[in-house]
XYZ file of C-alpha atoms in Angstrom:
429
model
C -8.417 -31.416 78.150
C -12.177 -32.188 78.176
C -12.383 -31.354 81.886
C -10.601 -28.031 81.312
C -12.938 -27.239 78.429
C -16.002 -27.895 80.606
C -14.677 -25.627 83.375
C -13.833 -22.756 81.005
C -17.190 -23.035 79.220
C -19.218 -22.912 82.435
C -17.114 -20.044 83.820
C -17.797 -18.172 80.590
C -21.535 -18.689 81.070
C -21.174 -17.487 84.679
C -19.816 -14.148 83.426
C -22.693 -13.485 81.031
C -24.743 -11.241 83.403
C -21.623 -9.166 84.105
C -20.803 -8.854 80.384
C -24.401 -7.940 79.499
C -24.442 -5.324 82.248
C -21.150 -3.796 81.102
C -22.379 -3.561 77.505
C -25.975 -2.427 78.104
C -25.368 0.084 80.904
C -22.070 1.454 79.607
C -23.607 4.681 78.244
C -26.622 4.750 80.564
C -27.002 7.368 83.287
C -28.838 4.843 85.478
C -28.085 1.552 87.200
C -29.510 -1.935 86.738
C -33.122 -2.916 87.423
C -34.653 -6.075 88.890
C -36.079 -6.848 85.438
C -32.590 -6.741 83.911
C -31.235 -9.141 86.560
C -34.143 -11.544 86.042
C -33.823 -11.615 82.240
C -30.022 -11.977 82.111
C -30.019 -14.621 84.873
C -32.705 -16.664 83.133
C -30.822 -16.508 79.835
C -27.609 -17.554 81.557
C -29.323 -20.417 83.430
C -30.905 -21.733 80.226
C -27.625 -21.720 78.276
C -25.662 -23.170 81.184
C -28.099 -26.080 81.593
C -28.216 -26.643 77.836
C -24.444 -27.109 77.656
C -23.915 -28.695 81.074
C -21.109 -31.208 81.591
C -22.009 -34.890 82.008
C -19.945 -37.991 82.799
C -22.883 -40.251 83.670
C -25.990 -40.495 81.497
C -28.834 -38.390 82.953
C -26.623 -36.428 85.390
C -25.723 -32.850 84.381
C -23.415 -30.376 86.104
C -23.406 -26.644 85.449
C -23.379 -23.312 87.308
C -27.114 -23.273 88.096
C -26.559 -22.737 91.842
C -24.257 -19.773 91.242
C -26.806 -18.137 88.931
C -29.571 -18.771 91.462
C -27.513 -17.160 94.230
C -26.614 -14.217 91.976
C -30.294 -13.673 91.119
C -31.224 -13.648 94.813
C -28.519 -11.127 95.746
C -29.143 -8.580 92.996
C -32.716 -9.349 91.943
C -34.367 -10.317 95.214
C -36.645 -13.193 96.159
C -38.956 -12.741 93.153
C -36.056 -13.277 90.760
C -34.966 -16.294 92.801
C -38.377 -17.933 92.486
C -38.512 -17.148 88.755
C -35.152 -18.907 88.291
C -36.329 -21.833 90.423
C -39.438 -22.244 88.254
C -37.342 -22.075 85.095
C -34.975 -24.727 86.438
C -37.798 -27.120 87.402
C -39.537 -26.845 84.028
C -36.364 -27.129 81.969
C -34.915 -29.980 84.053
C -38.097 -32.007 83.586
C -37.869 -31.279 79.861
C -34.245 -32.533 79.718
C -35.174 -35.627 81.731
C -32.796 -38.481 82.477
C -32.041 -40.719 85.446
C -30.822 -37.821 87.569
C -34.015 -35.742 87.361
C -35.373 -36.671 90.778
C -32.084 -36.201 92.651
C -31.559 -32.895 90.797
C -34.891 -31.642 92.196
C -33.933 -32.710 95.727
C -30.528 -30.997 95.443
C -32.115 -27.809 94.096
C -34.616 -27.735 96.978
C -31.774 -27.977 99.489
C -29.452 -25.515 97.691
C -32.223 -22.952 97.107
C -33.063 -22.970 100.824
C -29.355 -22.655 101.647
C -28.941 -19.911 99.033
C -31.716 -17.902 100.651
C -30.029 -18.156 104.081
C -26.636 -17.244 102.588
C -28.279 -14.346 100.737
C -29.601 -12.961 104.041
C -26.146 -13.345 105.606
C -24.484 -11.726 102.568
C -26.738 -8.668 102.804
C -25.743 -8.029 106.435
C -22.120 -9.180 106.390
C -19.141 -6.873 105.970
C -16.927 -9.785 104.919
C -18.753 -10.540 101.698
C -15.845 -12.441 100.116
C -15.969 -14.942 102.968
C -19.704 -15.469 102.435
C -19.075 -16.036 98.706
C -16.410 -18.619 99.572
C -18.831 -20.419 101.896
C -21.526 -20.312 99.201
C -19.167 -21.817 96.617
C -18.213 -24.615 99.020
C -21.873 -25.267 99.838
C -22.783 -25.441 96.121
C -19.898 -27.873 95.558
C -20.374 -30.239 98.505
C -24.179 -30.499 98.456
C -24.641 -32.005 94.955
C -21.606 -34.251 95.430
C -23.008 -35.615 98.707
C -26.515 -36.266 97.374
C -25.296 -37.872 94.162
C -22.973 -40.124 96.158
C -25.816 -41.210 98.452
C -28.077 -41.906 95.477
C -25.485 -43.414 93.088
C -22.069 -43.890 94.751
C -20.542 -45.733 91.788
C -21.006 -42.721 89.494
C -18.915 -40.623 91.884
C -16.220 -43.216 92.526
C -15.698 -44.030 88.847
C -15.431 -40.290 87.969
C -13.691 -39.056 91.096
C -11.421 -36.503 89.380
C -14.423 -34.899 87.682
C -16.420 -34.601 90.900
C -13.458 -33.353 92.949
C -12.160 -30.876 90.360
C -14.804 -29.687 87.902
C -17.707 -29.148 90.318
C -15.693 -27.209 92.966
C -13.908 -25.131 90.304
C -17.175 -24.212 88.583
C -18.940 -23.244 91.789
C -16.115 -21.715 93.855
C -14.496 -19.675 91.080
C -17.745 -18.944 89.227
C -19.594 -17.722 92.321
C -16.730 -15.543 93.518
C -15.896 -14.042 90.116
C -19.454 -13.315 88.967
C -20.714 -11.681 92.151
C -17.473 -9.838 92.932
C -17.079 -8.408 89.429
C -20.753 -7.497 89.157
C -20.771 -5.823 92.576
C -17.642 -3.838 91.619
C -19.232 -2.730 88.329
C -22.449 -1.707 90.094
C -20.521 0.233 92.751
C -18.502 2.067 90.084
C -21.693 2.928 88.197
C -23.302 4.279 91.387
C -20.229 6.424 92.059
C -20.257 7.636 88.462
C -23.940 8.581 88.647
C -23.488 10.292 92.018
C -20.384 12.232 91.024
C -21.864 12.997 87.618
C -24.893 14.607 89.248
C -22.599 16.511 91.616
C -20.435 17.666 88.700
C -23.499 18.901 86.809
C -24.832 20.760 89.842
C -21.414 22.355 90.347
C -21.228 23.456 86.703
C -24.724 24.944 86.868
C -23.907 26.708 90.165
C -20.823 28.307 88.572
C -22.954 29.554 85.689
C -25.569 30.813 88.162
C -22.919 32.906 89.947
C -22.096 34.668 86.688
C -25.797 35.193 85.935
C -26.140 37.113 89.191
C -23.812 39.770 87.756
C -25.506 39.677 84.363
C -29.008 40.120 85.820
C -27.874 42.816 88.231
C -26.952 45.197 85.364
C -30.422 45.474 83.782
C -32.030 45.624 87.232
C -29.746 48.525 88.143
C -30.755 50.319 84.934
C -34.461 49.723 85.607
C -34.059 50.974 89.162
C -32.314 54.144 87.949
C -34.971 55.039 85.378
C -37.823 54.319 87.796
C -36.137 56.610 90.306
C -36.011 59.381 87.696
C -39.721 58.927 86.963
C -40.549 58.934 90.684
C -38.519 62.120 91.215
C -40.909 64.062 89.013
C -39.914 63.964 85.366
C -42.750 65.808 83.605
C -41.752 65.382 79.961
C -44.188 62.784 78.606
C -41.860 61.769 75.802
C -38.968 61.229 78.187
C -41.132 59.157 80.564
C -42.236 56.896 77.698
C -38.624 56.464 76.606
C -37.603 55.552 80.175
C -40.468 53.025 80.405
C -39.499 51.533 77.038
C -35.889 51.085 78.214
C -37.120 49.487 81.454
C -39.346 47.053 79.540
C -36.448 46.165 77.236
C -34.137 45.463 80.197
C -36.802 43.366 81.938
C -37.361 41.343 78.742
C -33.604 40.774 78.493
C -33.525 39.559 82.101
C -36.454 37.200 81.479
C -34.698 35.780 78.426
C -31.462 35.138 80.325
C -33.275 33.417 83.195
C -35.503 31.301 80.932
C -32.503 30.054 78.946
C -30.651 29.271 82.158
C -33.637 27.230 83.369
C -33.700 25.388 80.025
C -30.057 24.405 80.555
C -30.423 23.385 84.216
C -33.632 21.321 83.980
C -33.397 17.553 84.655
C -31.908 15.451 81.879
C -34.277 13.085 80.097
C -33.479 9.839 78.283
C -35.298 10.018 74.950
C -33.480 10.838 71.709
C -35.351 12.987 69.218
C -34.692 15.276 66.225
C -32.761 18.207 67.727
C -31.754 21.554 66.219
C -28.078 21.853 67.182
C -27.876 25.402 65.840
C -30.613 26.519 68.242
C -29.024 24.664 71.182
C -25.705 26.329 70.393
C -27.261 29.815 70.426
C -29.103 29.127 73.695
C -25.981 27.771 75.378
C -23.917 30.710 74.134
C -26.399 33.179 75.642
C -26.322 31.342 78.985
C -22.530 30.917 79.081
C -21.645 34.460 77.925
C -21.959 35.913 81.455
C -19.650 33.169 82.736
C -17.148 33.989 80.000
C -17.381 37.739 80.723
C -16.753 37.130 84.423
C -13.488 35.402 83.462
C -12.576 38.087 80.894
C -12.996 35.618 78.026
C -14.521 36.456 74.645
C -17.075 33.885 73.449
C -17.770 33.770 69.707
C -19.955 31.425 67.631
C -20.283 30.822 63.919
C -23.166 28.741 62.565
C -25.348 28.319 59.469
C -28.468 30.511 59.272
C -30.748 27.480 58.921
C -31.467 24.709 61.474
C -28.938 21.884 61.804
C -30.748 18.669 62.740
C -29.224 15.748 64.620
C -30.812 12.779 66.410
C -29.944 13.283 70.074
C -31.218 13.880 73.575
C -31.543 17.713 73.691
C -31.024 17.895 77.463
C -27.842 15.822 77.265
C -26.586 17.831 74.284
C -27.093 21.098 76.166
C -25.094 19.730 79.079
C -22.352 18.597 76.688
C -22.093 22.124 75.268
C -22.058 23.633 78.767
C -19.254 21.268 79.832
C -17.048 21.983 76.805
C -17.557 25.759 76.921
C -17.034 25.920 80.684
C -13.778 23.974 80.446
C -12.575 26.154 77.562
C -13.354 29.370 79.465
C -11.554 28.121 82.567
C -8.544 27.069 80.469
C -8.343 30.611 79.048
C -8.731 32.171 82.498
C -5.583 30.325 83.655
C -3.426 32.198 81.115
C -2.214 35.496 82.680
C -1.996 38.805 80.782
C -3.871 37.423 77.753
C -7.419 38.096 76.648
C -8.990 34.659 76.461
C -11.033 33.670 73.453
C -13.298 30.678 72.848
C -14.594 30.112 69.326
C -17.390 27.706 68.410
C -17.905 26.886 64.740
C -20.791 24.756 63.463
C -20.609 23.357 59.918
C -22.472 20.775 57.834
C -20.795 18.782 55.052
C -21.036 15.268 53.607
C -23.977 14.329 55.859
C -21.897 15.131 58.917
C -22.314 17.914 61.460
C -18.962 19.256 62.650
C -18.711 21.403 65.773
C -15.287 22.791 66.652
C -14.598 24.377 70.042
C -11.262 26.156 70.118
C -9.615 28.200 72.863
C -6.298 29.957 73.425
C -5.933 28.655 76.968
C -3.256 26.698 78.786
C -3.520 23.647 76.550
C -2.642 20.050 77.410
C 0.129 17.558 76.881
C -0.357 14.670 74.457
C -0.741 12.261 77.383
C -3.439 14.421 79.010
C -5.331 14.740 75.722
C -5.347 10.944 75.278
C -6.796 10.409 78.755
C -9.629 12.928 78.352
C -13.004 11.279 78.811
C -11.582 8.570 81.082
C -13.505 8.275 84.303
C -12.102 10.375 87.188
C -9.353 11.959 85.038
C -9.156 15.747 85.113
C -6.530 18.324 84.176
C -7.795 20.556 87.001
C -6.633 20.018 90.563
C -10.169 20.399 91.937
C -11.950 18.537 89.127
C -13.300 14.990 88.998
C -13.237 14.626 85.203
C -16.800 13.318 85.207
C -18.076 16.273 83.189
C -15.890 15.243 80.240
C -16.633 11.552 80.828
C -20.349 12.315 80.603
C -19.800 14.435 77.466
C -17.722 11.808 75.667
C -20.218 9.028 76.457
C -23.174 11.197 75.414
C -21.575 12.018 72.045
C -20.770 8.347 71.444
C -24.382 7.406 72.269
C -25.513 9.884 69.549
C -23.300 8.064 67.019
C -20.660 10.806 67.075
C -16.928 11.121 67.631
C -14.656 13.500 69.530
C -11.165 14.502 68.438
C -8.835 16.746 70.431
C -5.748 18.696 69.373
C -3.771 20.551 72.013
C -0.331 21.831 72.959
C 0.770 23.281 76.284
C 0.483 27.058 76.101
C -1.077 27.013 72.627
C -4.696 26.224 73.460
C -6.997 23.328 72.661
C -9.287 22.441 69.774
C -12.114 19.915 70.123
C -13.769 18.575 66.974
C -17.146 16.897 67.507
C -18.706 15.086 64.547
C -22.311 13.872 64.539
C -24.516 12.322 61.837
C -26.959 14.689 60.145
C -30.578 13.810 60.841
C -32.935 14.003 57.863
C -36.564 13.037 57.442
C -35.692 10.460 54.788
C -33.635 8.589 57.427
C -36.676 8.480 59.705
C -38.896 7.293 56.839
C -36.407 4.562 55.877
C -36.187 3.344 59.472
C -39.993 3.244 59.597
C -40.137 1.093 56.457
C -37.480 -1.303 57.800
C -39.374 -1.631 61.074
C-alpha cells in the first residue's frame, strides 16, 4: 500500500504543469510562454523533491528527471539549466548520504536528457522517444545506486524494480503527451478562432459594400446635376448639403466597422455596454438588411457600465447578432427579426438576443459553446466558443432557450461595474 501511495503521489506531482496550464490558459487567447514553463516546472520539482519516496536514509526518489526533460522540451535549454540549478541547491539543502551520488546521477541524466530532447524535436515517433527517456531515467539511477551501495538495492528490490520505473515511465509519457495534446488543441483553437473572426468580419464587409454604395450613388447623382449647369443658388446649396450628409454617413459607417474589426486586446477596463451595443447595431444593420432581417435594439438612455475587454465584447456582440441573422435567413417566406434588449436590475446587466429563426433542438442548445460544435454545416463553432469563454472571463453567464422552428433567445448576464467597486478593490489591495 505504501509503494502504491508513493507512485500515485509522484504521478500527481508530474501532472501539475499540465493542470496549471489547463486552468491558467483555459480562457486565454494565447498559448504558453517560456516563463510559464520555467515557473510551473520549478514549483513541481520543489514539491516532488520535498515529498520524495525513501527506503534508505539519505536516498530520495521522485520525478525530478521527468520534470527536467519536460522543461527542456517546452521551455528550452535556459529552463533546463534553471531546473538543474534548483535541483543542486535544494539537494545540498536536503543533504544525506546519497547527496554525492545524486549529483553524479543528475549530471549523467541531464546530459542524456539534452540528447533525447534534440532527438524528440526531430523525431516523428515522439511516443517512442518518451518511452526511451522513461527507461533511461529508470535504469540510470538504479545502476549508479547499485554500484555505490548494492545492499540498499538488494534489500529493497521490489521498490527499485517497481516504483522507480513506474514513476519515470508513466510520469514521463503522461505529462509530456497530455501537455503536448493540450498545447496542440490550444494552437488549433487560436488559429481557427482568428480564421472565424476574419470570416465574420469579411461577411460584414460584404454587406457594407452595399450600404456604402447607396450614399455614394446619391452623391454622384447630385454632383452630376450641379455639373450639368444648375443655376439656382438655393438648389445648389441644398444639393451640397445632401452630399455632405451622405458623406458623413459613409464615414460613420466605415469608422464603426474599423472599430469592430481592429485587433483584440487583453486588458479589461470599465466599458459602456450601451454604447458598444449601438455601435455594433449600426455596423451589423447592413448585414441584416442584406438578409432581409429586421434588427431592433432597446436599451436605457444612460450608460451601462461593465468591467470587460471592449474589443472582446464587440466581437461577442458581432458573433451573436451574425448567428441570429443567419438563423432568420434560413426560414423561408418569413420576415426575419432580431431583437436586442439591454436592462439593468439588481446589480446585474441583462442582455437578451432573440430571433425568430430556425431554432435548435435541446441537445444542440446544450452543446453550444463547446469547441468545434456548430449548428451550421459550414461552421466551426469557434465563434460561439470564443463568445462563451469571453463572457465567462467577464464574470458573466449565458443561458439559451430555443425550439426548432420557433427561434432562439440568448440571455447574457454580467455584473454591473460601479466606481465604489473599484474603490473597494483599491482599499483591499
